[in-house]
CSV table of C-alpha atoms in Angstrom, one decimal:
chain,number,residue,atom,x,y,z
A,13,TYR,CA,13.1,-6.3,15.2
A,14,PRO,CA,13.0,-2.6,14.2
A,15,PHE,CA,16.5,-2.4,12.7
A,16,ILE,CA,15.5,-6.2,10.8
A,17,ASP,CA,11.7,-5.1,9.7
A,18,THR,CA,12.4,-1.1,9.5
A,19,PHE,CA,15.5,-0.1,9.0
A,20,LEU,CA,17.3,-3.2,6.4
A,21,PRO,CA,14.3,-3.2,3.9
A,22,TYR,CA,14.0,1.0,3.7
A,23,PHE,CA,18.0,1.0,3.5
A,24,VAL,CA,18.4,-1.8,0.5
A,25,ALA,CA,15.2,-0.3,-1.0
A,26,SER,CA,16.4,2.9,-0.9
A,27,ARG,CA,20.1,2.0,-2.2
A,28,SER,CA,20.3,-0.4,-4.2
A,29,LEU,CA,18.4,0.2,-6.8
A,30,LYS,CA,20.6,3.0,-9.1
A,31,THR,CA,19.1,2.1,-12.6
A,32,LEU,CA,16.0,1.4,-13.8
A,33,PRO,CA,16.6,-2.2,-15.0
A,34,VAL,CA,16.8,-3.2,-11.2
A,35,PHE,CA,13.9,-1.3,-10.2
A,36,ARG,CA,12.2,-2.9,-12.9
A,37,ASP,CA,13.2,-6.5,-11.8
A,38,ALA,CA,12.4,-5.6,-8.1
A,39,LEU,CA,9.1,-3.9,-8.9
A,40,MET,CA,8.1,-7.6,-11.3
A,41,ALA,CA,9.7,-9.9,-8.2
A,42,PHE,CA,7.2,-8.6,-6.3
A,43,VAL,CA,4.4,-8.5,-8.4
A,44,VAL,CA,5.2,-12.3,-9.8
A,45,ALA,CA,5.0,-13.6,-5.8
A,46,SER,CA,1.7,-11.2,-5.1
A,47,LEU,CA,0.1,-13.3,-8.3
A,48,VAL,CA,1.0,-16.9,-6.6
A,49,LEU,CA,-0.1,-15.0,-3.5
A,50,SER,CA,-3.7,-14.1,-5.4
A,51,LEU,CA,-4.0,-17.3,-6.2
A,52,ILE,CA,-4.0,-18.9,-2.9
A,53,GLY,CA,-6.0,-15.8,-1.6
A,54,VAL,CA,-9.0,-17.3,-4.1
A,55,PHE,CA,-8.6,-20.5,-3.4
A,56,GLU,CA,-9.2,-19.7,0.0
A,57,PHE,CA,-11.6,-17.3,-0.2
A,58,ALA,CA,-13.4,-19.9,-3.5
A,59,LYS,CA,-13.1,-23.4,-1.3
A,60,GLY,CA,-14.1,-21.5,2.6
A,61,TRP,CA,-10.5,-23.1,3.9
A,62,LEU,CA,-7.1,-21.5,5.2
A,63,LEU,CA,-4.1,-23.4,3.8
A,64,TYR,CA,-1.6,-21.9,6.5
A,65,ILE,CA,-3.5,-21.9,9.3
A,66,GLY,CA,-2.5,-25.5,10.3
A,67,LEU,CA,1.8,-24.6,10.5
A,68,GLU,CA,1.2,-23.2,14.3
A,69,ASP,CA,0.8,-26.5,15.3
A,70,ALA,CA,2.9,-28.6,13.0
A,71,LEU,CA,5.6,-26.0,13.9
A,72,GLY,CA,5.5,-25.1,17.2
A,73,ALA,CA,4.9,-21.3,17.0
A,74,PRO,CA,2.0,-19.9,18.1
A,75,TRP,CA,1.9,-17.0,15.5
A,76,GLY,CA,-1.2,-15.0,17.6
A,77,GLN,CA,-2.2,-14.3,13.4
A,78,GLY,CA,-4.4,-16.6,11.0
A,79,TYR,CA,-7.8,-17.0,11.9
A,80,TYR,CA,-11.1,-17.9,10.3
A,81,LEU,CA,-13.0,-15.2,10.0
A,82,ARG,CA,-16.3,-14.5,7.4
A,83,ARG,CA,-18.2,-11.4,6.2
A,84,ASP,CA,-21.9,-12.1,5.0
A,85,GLY,CA,-20.8,-15.9,5.2
A,86,ASN,CA,-17.9,-16.2,3.0
A,87,LEU,CA,-15.0,-16.2,4.1
A,88,ARG,CA,-12.3,-13.9,4.1
A,89,ALA,CA,-9.1,-15.4,2.8
A,90,LEU,CA,-5.7,-14.5,4.5
A,91,ALA,CA,-3.0,-16.8,2.3
A,92,SER,CA,0.1,-16.1,4.0
A,93,THR,CA,-0.2,-13.1,5.5
A,94,GLY,CA,-2.4,-14.1,8.5
A,95,GLN,CA,-4.9,-11.4,8.1
A,96,PRO,CA,-7.7,-10.0,5.4
A,97,ILE,CA,-6.4,-6.8,5.7
A,98,ALA,CA,-2.9,-7.4,5.2
A,99,LEU,CA,-3.8,-9.8,2.1
A,100,GLY,CA,-5.7,-6.9,0.3
A,101,TYR,CA,-3.4,-4.7,1.0
A,102,VAL,CA,-0.2,-6.8,-0.6
A,103,PHE,CA,-2.8,-6.9,-3.6
A,104,ALA,CA,-3.4,-3.3,-3.4
A,105,VAL,CA,0.7,-2.4,-3.6
A,106,ALA,CA,1.0,-4.8,-6.7
A,107,LEU,CA,-1.9,-3.2,-8.1
A,108,GLY,CA,0.0,-0.2,-8.2
A,109,LEU,CA,3.3,-1.4,-9.1
A,110,SER,CA,2.2,-3.5,-11.8
A,111,LEU,CA,1.0,0.2,-13.8
A,112,TYR,CA,4.8,0.5,-14.7
A,113,LEU,CA,5.5,-3.0,-15.6
A,114,ARG,CA,2.6,-3.3,-18.3
A,115,LYS,CA,4.6,-2.9,-21.3
A,116,TRP,CA,6.7,-5.5,-20.2
A,117,ALA,CA,4.2,-7.8,-20.5
A,118,PRO,CA,4.6,-10.9,-22.9
A,119,ASN,CA,1.5,-9.9,-24.6
A,120,ARG,CA,-1.9,-8.4,-23.4
A,121,ALA,CA,-3.5,-11.5,-22.8
A,122,ALA,CA,-1.4,-12.2,-20.6
A,123,TRP,CA,-1.4,-8.5,-18.8
A,124,GLY,CA,-5.2,-9.0,-19.1
A,125,LEU,CA,-5.1,-12.4,-17.0
A,126,GLY,CA,-2.5,-11.1,-14.5
A,127,LEU,CA,-4.9,-7.9,-13.6
A,128,MET,CA,-7.9,-10.2,-13.4
A,129,LEU,CA,-5.8,-12.4,-10.7
A,130,LEU,CA,-4.7,-9.6,-9.0
A,131,ILE,CA,-8.9,-7.9,-8.8
A,132,GLY,CA,-9.7,-11.3,-7.9
A,133,GLY,CA,-7.4,-11.7,-4.8
A,134,LEU,CA,-8.2,-7.8,-4.2
A,135,ILE,CA,-11.5,-9.3,-3.6
A,136,ALA,CA,-11.2,-12.8,-1.6
A,137,PRO,CA,-10.2,-10.8,1.6
A,138,LEU,CA,-13.5,-8.5,1.6
A,139,SER,CA,-11.2,-6.0,3.0
A,140,ARG,CA,-12.7,-2.1,2.6
A,141,GLY,CA,-9.9,-0.8,3.1
A,142,PRO,CA,-7.1,-2.2,0.5
A,143,TRP,CA,-10.1,-1.5,-1.1
A,144,MET,CA,-10.2,2.2,-1.3
A,145,GLY,CA,-6.4,2.0,-0.9
A,146,ALA,CA,-6.5,1.1,-4.8
A,147,ALA,CA,-9.5,3.1,-6.1
A,148,ALA,CA,-6.4,5.9,-4.8
A,149,ILE,CA,-4.2,4.4,-6.1
A,150,ILE,CA,-5.9,4.1,-10.2
A,151,LEU,CA,-7.2,7.9,-9.7
A,152,THR,CA,-3.8,9.1,-8.8
A,153,PHE,CA,-1.6,7.3,-11.1
A,154,ILE,CA,-4.0,8.8,-13.8
A,155,ALA,CA,-4.3,12.4,-12.5
A,156,THR,CA,-0.4,12.6,-12.3
A,157,GLY,CA,-0.5,11.5,-16.4
A,158,PRO,CA,-0.7,13.5,-19.7
A,159,SER,CA,-4.0,14.5,-20.5
A,160,ALA,CA,-5.3,13.9,-16.7
A,161,GLY,CA,-8.6,15.8,-17.1
A,162,LEU,CA,-9.4,14.1,-20.1
A,163,ARG,CA,-8.1,10.3,-18.7
A,164,LEU,CA,-10.5,11.3,-14.9
A,165,MET,CA,-13.6,11.5,-17.2
A,166,LYS,CA,-13.4,8.6,-19.5
A,167,PHE,CA,-12.3,6.6,-16.2
A,168,GLY,CA,-15.4,8.4,-14.5
A,169,LEU,CA,-17.8,7.5,-17.0
A,170,ALA,CA,-16.3,4.4,-17.7
A,171,GLY,CA,-17.1,3.6,-14.0
A,172,VAL,CA,-20.7,4.9,-13.6
A,173,VAL,CA,-21.6,2.7,-16.8
A,174,ALA,CA,-19.4,-0.4,-15.0
A,175,GLY,CA,-21.4,-0.2,-11.9
A,176,SER,CA,-24.9,0.9,-13.3
A,177,VAL,CA,-24.4,-2.7,-14.7
A,178,LEU,CA,-22.6,-4.7,-12.1
A,179,LEU,CA,-26.1,-3.0,-9.7
A,180,ALA,CA,-28.9,-4.3,-12.5
A,181,SER,CA,-27.3,-7.4,-12.0
A,182,PRO,CA,-28.6,-9.7,-9.5
A,183,ALA,CA,-25.1,-9.3,-7.6
A,184,GLY,CA,-25.9,-5.7,-7.7
A,185,GLU,CA,-27.7,-5.5,-4.2
A,186,THR,CA,-24.5,-7.9,-2.8
A,187,ILE,CA,-21.5,-5.5,-4.4
A,188,VAL,CA,-23.1,-2.4,-2.8
A,189,ALA,CA,-23.7,-4.3,1.0
A,190,HIS,CA,-20.4,-4.4,0.9
A,191,LEU,CA,-19.1,-1.5,-0.1
A,192,PRO,CA,-16.7,1.3,2.4
A,193,PHE,CA,-19.4,3.9,4.5
A,194,VAL,CA,-22.7,2.7,2.2
A,195,GLY,CA,-22.6,-0.8,2.6
A,196,THR,CA,-25.0,-2.3,5.8
A,197,ILE,CA,-22.7,-5.8,6.3
A,198,ASP,CA,-20.5,-5.2,8.8
A,199,ALA,CA,-21.5,-1.5,9.4
A,200,ASN,CA,-20.2,-1.8,12.8
A,201,ASN,CA,-16.8,-2.0,11.6
A,202,VAL,CA,-17.3,1.5,10.2
A,203,THR,CA,-19.2,3.2,13.2
A,204,GLY,CA,-16.0,1.2,15.3
A,205,ARG,CA,-13.5,2.8,13.9
A,206,GLN,CA,-15.4,6.3,14.1
A,207,ARG,CA,-15.7,5.8,17.7
A,208,LEU,CA,-12.1,4.8,18.1
A,209,LEU,CA,-10.7,8.7,16.5
A,210,GLU,CA,-13.2,10.2,19.1
A,211,VAL,CA,-11.8,8.2,21.8
A,212,SER,CA,-8.2,8.7,20.8
A,213,PHE,CA,-8.5,11.9,20.7
A,214,GLN,CA,-9.4,12.5,24.1
A,215,ILE,CA,-6.5,10.5,25.2
A,216,ILE,CA,-4.3,12.1,22.9
A,217,MET,CA,-5.0,15.7,24.2
A,218,GLN,CA,-4.0,14.4,27.7
A,219,LYS,CA,-0.4,13.7,26.7
A,220,PRO,CA,0.2,15.7,22.8
A,221,PHE,CA,2.9,16.0,22.7
A,222,PHE,CA,5.2,12.6,23.5
A,223,GLY,CA,1.9,10.5,24.6
A,224,SER,CA,2.2,7.1,26.6
A,225,PHE,CA,2.9,3.3,25.1
A,226,LEU,CA,0.4,2.8,27.9
A,227,ALA,CA,-2.2,4.9,26.3
A,228,ARG,CA,-4.5,2.2,24.7
A,229,TYR,CA,-4.6,0.8,27.7
A,230,SER,CA,-6.1,3.2,29.1
A,231,SER,CA,-9.4,3.0,31.1
A,232,ALA,CA,-11.0,5.3,28.5
A,233,MET,CA,-10.3,2.3,26.1
A,234,GLU,CA,-12.6,-0.2,27.7
A,235,GLU,CA,-15.2,0.8,25.7
A,236,LEU,CA,-13.5,0.1,22.5
A,237,ARG,CA,-12.7,-3.9,24.0
A,238,THR,CA,-14.0,-6.6,20.9
A,239,GLY,CA,-15.9,-9.4,22.2
A,240,GLN,CA,-12.2,-11.4,21.1
A,241,GLY,CA,-11.3,-9.7,24.2
A,242,ILE,CA,-8.8,-7.3,22.8
A,243,ILE,CA,-8.6,-3.4,22.1
A,244,ASP,CA,-7.6,-3.7,18.1
A,245,VAL,CA,-6.3,0.4,17.5
A,246,VAL,CA,-7.2,-0.3,14.0
A,247,ASN,CA,-5.4,2.6,12.6
A,248,THR,CA,-1.6,3.5,12.3
A,249,TYR,CA,-1.1,7.3,12.7
A,250,VAL,CA,-4.1,7.1,15.9
A,251,ARG,CA,-1.3,4.4,17.5
A,252,VAL,CA,1.5,5.9,16.9
A,253,ALA,CA,0.0,9.7,18.4
A,254,LEU,CA,-1.2,7.0,21.4
A,255,GLU,CA,2.2,6.0,21.9
A,256,SER,CA,4.6,8.9,21.1
A,257,GLY,CA,2.2,12.0,20.6
A,258,LEU,CA,1.8,14.6,17.9
A,259,VAL,CA,5.5,15.2,17.9
A,260,GLY,CA,5.8,11.5,16.9
A,261,LEU,CA,3.1,11.3,14.6
A,262,ALA,CA,4.3,14.5,12.6
A,263,LEU,CA,7.8,12.9,12.6
A,264,PHE,CA,6.1,9.5,11.2
A,265,SER,CA,3.8,10.9,8.9
A,266,GLY,CA,6.3,13.8,7.7
A,267,PHE,CA,9.0,11.0,6.7
A,268,PHE,CA,6.3,9.8,4.2
A,269,ILE,CA,4.7,13.6,3.2
A,270,ALA,CA,8.9,14.5,2.4
A,271,VAL,CA,8.9,11.1,0.3
A,272,ALA,CA,6.0,11.9,-1.8
A,273,LEU,CA,7.1,15.2,-2.2
A,274,GLY,CA,10.8,14.6,-3.5
A,275,ILE,CA,8.9,12.0,-6.0
A,276,PHE,CA,6.6,14.7,-7.7
A,277,GLN,CA,9.0,16.8,-7.4
A,278,SER,CA,11.4,14.9,-9.3
A,279,MET,CA,8.8,14.0,-11.6
A,280,ARG,CA,8.1,17.6,-12.5
A,281,SER,CA,12.1,17.7,-13.5
A,282,LEU,CA,11.9,15.3,-16.5
A,283,ALA,CA,11.0,16.8,-19.5
A,284,ASP,CA,10.1,13.6,-21.3
A,285,LYS,CA,6.0,13.5,-19.3
A,286,ASN,CA,5.5,9.9,-21.8
A,287,GLY,CA,8.9,8.1,-20.4
A,288,GLU,CA,10.0,5.1,-18.1
A,289,LEU,CA,11.2,7.6,-15.4
A,290,HIS,CA,8.2,9.7,-15.6
A,291,LEU,CA,5.6,6.5,-15.7
A,292,LEU,CA,8.2,4.9,-12.4
A,293,GLY,CA,7.7,8.2,-10.3
A,294,ARG,CA,4.2,8.4,-11.3
A,295,VAL,CA,3.3,4.1,-10.1
A,296,LEU,CA,6.1,5.0,-7.1
A,297,LEU,CA,4.1,7.9,-5.7
A,298,SER,CA,0.3,6.3,-6.8
A,299,THR,CA,1.1,3.4,-4.8
A,300,LEU,CA,3.3,5.2,-1.9
A,301,LEU,CA,-0.2,7.5,-1.5
A,302,GLY,CA,-2.3,4.2,-2.1
A,303,ILE,CA,-0.7,2.7,1.2
A,304,LEU,CA,-1.1,5.9,3.3
A,305,VAL,CA,-5.0,5.8,2.9
A,306,ILE,CA,-4.7,1.8,3.7
A,307,ILE,CA,-2.5,2.3,7.4
A,308,PHE,CA,-5.5,4.5,8.1
A,309,THR,CA,-7.6,1.4,8.1
A,310,VAL,CA,-5.4,-0.8,9.8
A,311,SER,CA,-2.4,-1.0,12.6
A,312,SER,CA,0.6,-1.9,11.6
A,313,ILE,CA,0.6,-5.7,11.7
A,314,THR,CA,2.8,-8.9,10.0
A,315,VAL,CA,3.6,-7.3,6.4
A,316,ILE,CA,2.4,-3.8,7.0
A,317,PRO,CA,5.3,-1.8,7.9
A,318,VAL,CA,7.7,-4.2,6.0
A,319,ILE,CA,6.2,-3.2,2.8
A,320,TYR,CA,5.4,0.8,3.5
A,321,TRP,CA,9.0,1.1,4.5
A,322,SER,CA,10.3,-0.5,1.5
A,323,VAL,CA,7.9,1.6,-1.1
A,324,ALA,CA,9.7,4.9,0.4
A,325,GLY,CA,12.8,3.4,0.4
A,326,LEU,CA,11.7,2.9,-4.0
A,327,GLY,CA,11.1,6.4,-3.8
A,328,VAL,CA,13.8,7.7,-2.2
A,329,GLY,CA,16.1,5.4,-4.6
A,330,TYR,CA,13.8,7.0,-7.6
A,331,VAL,CA,14.7,10.4,-6.4
A,332,GLN,CA,18.6,9.8,-5.6
A,333,MET,CA,18.5,8.5,-9.3
A,334,LEU,CA,17.3,11.0,-10.9
A,335,ALA,CA,19.9,13.5,-8.5
A,336,LEU,CA,23.1,11.5,-9.5
A,337,ALA,CA,22.1,11.6,-13.3
A,338,LYS,CA,21.8,15.2,-13.1
A,339,ALA,CA,25.1,16.4,-11.3
A,340,PRO,CA,28.0,17.1,-13.3
A,341,ALA,CA,30.8,15.2,-13.8
A,342,LYS,CA,33.7,15.3,-11.3
A,343,THR,CA,37.0,13.9,-13.0
A,344,PRO,CA,39.8,15.9,-12.6
A,345,GLY,CA,40.9,17.9,-15.2
A,346,ILE,CA,37.2,17.9,-17.5
A,347,ALA,CA,35.3,20.1,-17.5
A,348,PRO,CA,31.3,19.2,-15.7
A,349,ARG,CA,29.0,18.0,-18.8
A,350,THR,CA,25.8,20.8,-18.3
A,351,GLY,CA,23.1,19.2,-20.7
A,352,PHE,CA,22.8,15.5,-22.8
A,353,LYS,CA,21.6,15.0,-26.2
A,354,SER,CA,18.7,13.0,-25.1
A,355,GLU,CA,16.7,10.8,-21.8
A,356,ALA,CA,18.1,7.8,-23.7
A,357,THR,CA,21.5,9.1,-22.7
A,358,LYS,CA,20.9,10.7,-19.3
A,359,TYR,CA,19.7,8.2,-17.2
A,360,PRO,CA,21.3,4.7,-16.8
A,361,VAL,CA,19.2,2.2,-18.2
A,362,GLU,CA,21.8,-0.8,-18.0
A,363,GLY,CA,23.1,-2.6,-14.3
């Protein structure tokens, strides 16, 4: 399973994408699939009907995921991901990747429709972690672009205006009640996550270096057992630290930090800050940072690890693509090329 769900997605994403058109196709495939998934999620939310929940009995394959969950009387959509937060996570990632694909949309109407569909899908699971991740993606994307300060000011002003209009609407109170930290609906989920951090820290410090695979079943964790009879470690970093200690947490987090730094440094080396290569780097960096925010609120279940290993692989592939394009030619008898006339000839654009 680690080979299939971890190594293989990372290896394929990091080694097979070597040109911009191939990157474009890969990102487009994920976003289009997410649009289909969004239609399913919005339908489930609107109709109060989980479309995939009967598959376990029909196939005779118990999964242990996928059951009816409600928040403030509304059904939290799952589609085929098994968990509301996993579904919201998919849409947050798709939203980030779609920022690269905007210029290839048939027209503005098609782009706007797709964007609204992804936002609708992001709302349907009623999961606040992916909302925070999506906000981090958008803010990082703006901050790494040209005229970042001015664009952030405009974005903040637009947010204030839109927020004021929403708060003044009849749905304003309901919207605020669902927001993280300030909302009152299922506020115990936030306090529960805070308590998880406190209890887990005490346990981690008992075996700080390499942890224990049985740490989550210790007596100290019993107070976190839910009404469903499970101890849900809803934080990927905490679970890694419990099972592998601070050494394992450093290795896990350090990998993503190294990829993010590699993307950022590769972006900075580009002369054209308005070009497609720089845009791709901004999108991959923003999406990766958004993922790191989301997995602070959820354990690595269902599709979550497959996607974050794949996105990290995309980041490594991006760094390698730029590094190879800058490497001098090694053809015998021919002097290495040290300069390029334009960005278009510097990087491969056709596969």
